[in-house]
Coordinates of C-alpha atoms and ligand atoms in Angstrom, one line a residue:
M1 CA -7.5 13.6 25.7
K2 CA -6.7 9.9 25.4
N3 CA -3.4 8.9 23.8
I4 CA -2.3 12.5 23.1
K5 CA 1.0 12.3 24.8
L6 CA 3.7 14.2 22.9
A7 CA 1.2 16.7 21.5
S8 CA -0.4 17.4 24.8
R9 CA -0.3 20.8 26.4
E10 CA 0.7 19.0 29.6
T11 CA 4.1 18.3 28.2
K12 CA 5.0 21.9 27.3
Q13 CA 3.5 25.4 26.9
R14 CA 4.2 26.1 23.3
T15 CA 6.2 24.9 20.3
I16 CA 8.1 27.5 18.3
I17 CA 9.3 26.4 14.9
E18 CA 12.2 28.4 13.4
I19 CA 12.7 28.8 9.7
G20 CA 15.4 31.4 9.2
D21 CA 14.3 34.5 11.1
L22 CA 10.7 33.3 11.2
K23 CA 9.5 31.9 14.5
I24 CA 6.3 30.1 13.9
G25 CA 4.1 30.0 17.0
Q26 CA 5.4 33.4 18.0
D27 CA 5.5 35.5 14.8
F28 CA 2.3 35.5 12.8
L29 CA 2.7 33.1 9.8
M30 CA 1.2 34.4 6.6
I31 CA 1.4 31.8 3.8
A32 CA 0.2 33.0 0.4
G33 CA 0.5 31.9 -3.2
P34 CA -1.5 30.0 -5.7
C35 CA -3.2 26.7 -5.3
S36 CA -1.0 25.1 -8.0
V37 CA 2.4 26.0 -9.4
E38 CA 1.6 26.6 -13.1
S39 CA 4.6 28.5 -14.6
E40 CA 7.6 30.5 -13.7
E41 CA 5.9 33.7 -14.6
Q42 CA 2.8 33.0 -12.5
M43 CA 4.9 32.1 -9.5
L44 CA 7.3 35.0 -9.7
E45 CA 4.6 37.6 -10.3
T46 CA 2.5 36.3 -7.4
A47 CA 5.4 35.8 -5.1
L48 CA 6.7 39.3 -5.6
A49 CA 3.2 40.7 -4.9
V50 CA 2.5 38.7 -1.8
K51 CA 5.9 39.3 -0.3
K52 CA 5.4 43.1 -0.8
S53 CA 2.1 42.7 1.2
G54 CA 4.0 41.0 4.1
A55 CA 3.5 37.3 3.4
N56 CA 6.4 35.4 5.0
M57 CA 6.0 32.1 3.3
L58 CA 5.1 31.1 -0.3
R59 CA 2.8 28.2 -1.2
G60 CA 2.2 26.3 -4.4
G61 CA 1.1 22.8 -5.1
A62 CA 3.2 20.6 -7.4
F63 CA 1.1 17.5 -6.6
K64 CA -2.6 18.2 -6.5
P65 CA -5.1 15.9 -4.8
R66 CA -8.0 16.4 -7.3
T67 CA -11.5 15.0 -7.0
S68 CA -11.4 14.0 -10.7
P69 CA -8.5 12.1 -12.3
Y70 CA -9.0 14.2 -15.4
A71 CA -8.4 17.5 -13.6
F72 CA -4.9 19.1 -13.5
Q73 CA -2.7 17.0 -11.3
G74 CA 0.1 19.5 -10.8
L75 CA 3.5 19.9 -12.6
G76 CA 5.4 17.5 -10.2
L77 CA 9.1 17.9 -10.3
K78 CA 9.0 20.8 -12.7
G79 CA 6.6 22.6 -10.3
L80 CA 8.9 21.9 -7.3
K81 CA 11.9 23.4 -9.2
I82 CA 9.8 26.5 -10.1
L83 CA 8.7 26.8 -6.5
E84 CA 12.2 26.5 -5.1
K85 CA 13.6 28.9 -7.6
T86 CA 10.9 31.5 -6.9
G87 CA 11.3 31.2 -3.2
K88 CA 15.0 31.8 -3.5
T89 CA 14.6 34.7 -5.9
V90 CA 12.1 36.6 -3.7
G91 CA 13.5 35.5 -0.4
L92 CA 10.6 33.5 1.0
P93 CA 10.5 30.0 2.5
V94 CA 8.3 27.6 0.5
V95 CA 5.6 25.0 1.4
T96 CA 4.1 22.3 -0.8
E97 CA 1.9 19.3 -0.4
V98 CA 3.2 15.8 -0.6
L99 CA 0.8 13.1 -1.5
D100 CA 2.9 9.9 -1.6
T101 CA 5.3 8.2 0.8
R102 CA 7.7 7.6 -2.2
D103 CA 8.1 11.3 -2.8
V104 CA 8.8 12.5 0.8
S105 CA 12.6 12.3 0.9
W106 CA 13.3 13.9 -2.5
V107 CA 10.6 16.6 -2.2
C108 CA 12.4 17.7 1.0
E109 CA 15.3 18.8 -1.2
Y110 CA 13.2 21.5 -2.8
V111 CA 11.1 22.9 0.0
D112 CA 11.3 24.3 3.5
V113 CA 7.9 23.0 4.7
L114 CA 5.9 19.9 3.8
Q115 CA 2.1 19.9 3.8
I116 CA -0.2 17.0 4.5
G117 CA -3.5 17.7 2.8
A118 CA -6.9 17.2 4.3
R119 CA -7.5 14.1 2.2
N120 CA -4.4 12.5 3.6
M121 CA -4.7 13.5 7.2
Q122 CA -5.1 9.9 8.3
N123 CA -2.7 8.4 5.8
F124 CA -0.6 6.9 8.5
S125 CA 2.2 5.7 6.3
L126 CA 2.6 9.2 5.0
L127 CA 2.5 10.7 8.5
K128 CA 5.2 8.3 9.6
E129 CA 7.3 9.1 6.6
V130 CA 7.2 12.9 7.1
G131 CA 7.8 12.2 10.8
K132 CA 11.2 10.7 9.9
T133 CA 12.3 14.0 8.3
K134 CA 13.3 17.2 10.1
K135 CA 11.1 19.4 8.0
P136 CA 8.3 21.4 9.5
V137 CA 4.9 19.8 8.5
V138 CA 1.7 21.6 8.0
L139 CA -0.9 19.0 9.0
K140 CA -4.4 20.0 7.6
R141 CA -7.5 18.8 9.4
G142 CA -9.3 16.1 7.5
M143 CA -12.8 17.3 6.4
Y144 CA -14.5 14.6 8.4
S145 CA -12.2 14.6 11.4
T146 CA -12.6 15.4 15.1
L147 CA -10.0 17.3 17.0
S148 CA -9.0 14.1 18.7
E149 CA -8.5 12.3 15.4
W150 CA -6.5 15.2 14.1
L151 CA -4.3 15.4 17.2
N152 CA -3.7 11.7 17.0
C153 CA -2.3 12.3 13.5
A154 CA 0.0 15.0 14.8
E155 CA 1.0 12.4 17.4
Y156 CA 2.1 10.0 14.6
I157 CA 4.5 12.6 13.2
L158 CA 5.9 13.6 16.7
N159 CA 6.3 9.9 17.6
E160 CA 8.7 9.4 14.7
G161 CA 10.9 12.1 16.0
N162 CA 9.8 15.2 14.1
P163 CA 8.6 17.8 16.6
H164 CA 7.9 20.5 13.9
V165 CA 4.1 20.2 13.4
I166 CA 1.9 23.1 12.5
L167 CA -1.9 22.3 12.6
C168 CA -4.1 23.8 9.9
E169 CA -7.9 24.1 10.1
R170 CA -9.3 24.3 6.6
G171 CA -13.0 23.7 7.1
I172 CA -15.1 20.6 7.7
R173 CA -18.0 19.0 5.8
T174 CA -21.4 19.9 7.3
F175 CA -24.9 20.0 5.8
E176 CA -24.2 23.6 4.6
T177 CA -23.7 23.9 0.9
Y178 CA -23.4 27.7 0.4
T179 CA -19.8 27.5 1.6
R180 CA -17.4 24.9 0.3
N181 CA -16.7 23.8 3.9
T182 CA -17.7 25.1 7.3
L183 CA -14.7 26.8 8.8
D184 CA -14.4 25.7 12.4
L185 CA -12.8 28.7 14.2
S186 CA -13.6 27.2 17.6
A187 CA -10.9 24.8 16.8
V188 CA -8.3 27.5 17.5
P189 CA -9.0 28.1 21.2
A190 CA -9.9 24.4 21.6
I191 CA -6.6 23.3 20.1
K192 CA -4.7 25.8 22.3
E193 CA -6.3 24.2 25.3
L194 CA -5.2 20.8 24.2
T195 CA -1.8 21.1 22.6
H196 CA 1.4 23.2 22.5
L197 CA 1.5 23.0 18.7
P198 CA 0.8 26.1 16.6
I199 CA -2.4 26.3 14.6
I200 CA -3.1 28.2 11.5
I201 CA -6.3 28.9 9.5
D202 CA -7.0 28.3 5.8
P203 CA -10.0 30.5 5.0
T204 CA -9.6 29.9 1.3
H205 CA -10.6 26.2 1.4
G206 CA -12.6 26.8 4.5
T207 CA -15.1 29.0 2.7
G208 CA -14.4 28.5 -1.0
R209 CA -15.7 32.0 -1.6
V210 CA -13.6 35.1 -2.3
S211 CA -16.1 37.4 -0.5
L212 CA -15.8 35.4 2.8
I213 CA -12.1 35.2 3.0
P214 CA -11.4 38.7 4.4
P215 CA -13.9 38.5 7.3
M216 CA -12.9 35.0 8.2
S217 CA -9.2 35.9 8.1
L218 CA -9.8 38.7 10.6
A219 CA -11.9 36.4 12.7
A220 CA -9.1 33.9 12.7
V221 CA -6.6 36.5 14.0
V222 CA -9.0 37.4 16.8
S223 CA -9.5 33.7 17.7
G224 CA -5.8 33.5 18.4
A225 CA -4.6 31.7 15.3
D226 CA -0.8 31.6 14.8
G227 CA -1.2 32.2 11.1
L228 CA -3.2 32.0 7.8
V229 CA -2.9 30.3 4.5
I230 CA -4.5 32.3 1.6
E231 CA -4.6 31.4 -2.0
V232 CA -3.6 34.2 -4.4
H233 CA -3.4 34.1 -8.1
Y234 CA -2.3 36.8 -10.6
N235 CA -5.2 35.9 -12.9
P236 CA -7.7 33.7 -11.1
E237 CA -9.9 33.2 -14.2
T238 CA -7.1 31.2 -15.8
A239 CA -6.1 29.3 -12.6
L240 CA -5.7 25.5 -13.3
S241 CA -7.2 24.7 -9.8
D242 CA -9.4 26.5 -7.3
K243 CA -10.0 29.5 -9.5
D244 CA -13.2 30.5 -7.7
Q245 CA -11.5 31.0 -4.4
A246 CA -8.3 32.8 -5.3
L247 CA -7.7 36.4 -4.4
L248 CA -6.1 38.8 -6.8
P249 CA -2.8 40.2 -5.5
S250 CA -4.5 43.6 -5.0
Q251 CA -7.3 42.0 -2.9
F252 CA -4.7 40.2 -0.9
D253 CA -2.8 43.4 -0.3
T254 CA -5.8 45.2 1.1
L255 CA -6.6 42.2 3.3
A256 CA -3.0 41.7 4.5
S257 CA -2.8 45.2 5.8
E258 CA -6.0 44.7 7.8
I259 CA -4.6 41.4 9.1
W260 CA -1.4 43.0 10.3
D261 CA -3.3 45.7 12.0
M262 CA -5.6 43.2 13.7
R263 CA -2.7 41.1 14.8
A264 CA -0.9 44.2 16.2
Y265 CA -4.1 45.0 18.2
M266 CA -4.4 41.4 19.5
E267 CA -0.7 41.3 20.5
K268 CA -1.2 44.6 22.4
K269 CA -4.3 43.2 24.1
M270 CA -2.5 39.9 25.0
T271 CA 0.5 41.6 26.5
S272 CA -1.5 44.0 28.6
A273 CA -3.8 41.2 29.8
Ligands
PEP301 C1 -4.4 23.0 -0.8 O1 -3.9 23.6 0.2 O2 -4.2 23.3 -2.0 C2 -5.3 21.8 -0.6 C3 -5.6 20.9 -1.5 O3 -5.9 21.9 0.7 P1 -6.8 20.8 1.4 O4 -6.0 19.6 1.6 O5 -7.1 21.6 2.7 O6 -8.1 20.6 0.6
MN302 MN1 -6.4 24.9 -3.4

């Protein structure tokens, strides 16, 4: 692929990103938590539940890229403080989205991993800014982006000196309207052919439907994905963003045990192959 130099599979076999004991790219990454940080109580209750189910990273948005300027925009600094505190209390690393170049350096003080959202995938100033940090970055695929465009964005981050990029497929826009997006699982084996970077799947935004999250999560594991991002809320009806696609902790718990079983099966299959 043209101009993919640092991200290319030709330069190395595989990138492993270490956060504490967690080795992303080798261990299965299970990110869970609400779309947005709303309160201490919401975060703590959700975090305790997802950790019990085996999640190894906590998510929560403090800056939300909303379609409408009148929709909940996130708690900002207050949300970051809650996220950091909750992660420390339950013993999980935390990830949050950063929207603005001016926020990158100080947001780094509160989180273990930065997220670049789909709407900002090609925000080149933001990519360069996160590339100047040492923090792992979850780079979501833009909803109208080709694999080549996506990998070029990863290249921007790598080119600034930050090698810790995790790609995240979260669905692309097609003519289909039943689902919120069309989850492109073929991206997983394709990305594995093209790059050494880990790739995770977000079936929550990828489908936008609670009923479709379990089957697509399992399919993601079978496709060879290095992890999943799943939105979980302790009371989805009251969620301030993405309430129609959040799993209850009990639903996540059932799904997580199936995911761990499927992953164990796949690992066995891969080592015996
Ligand atoms: C999110 O993860 O909350 C989010 C906004 O995702 P995306 O950028 O994929 O829409
Ligand atoms: Mn969301």
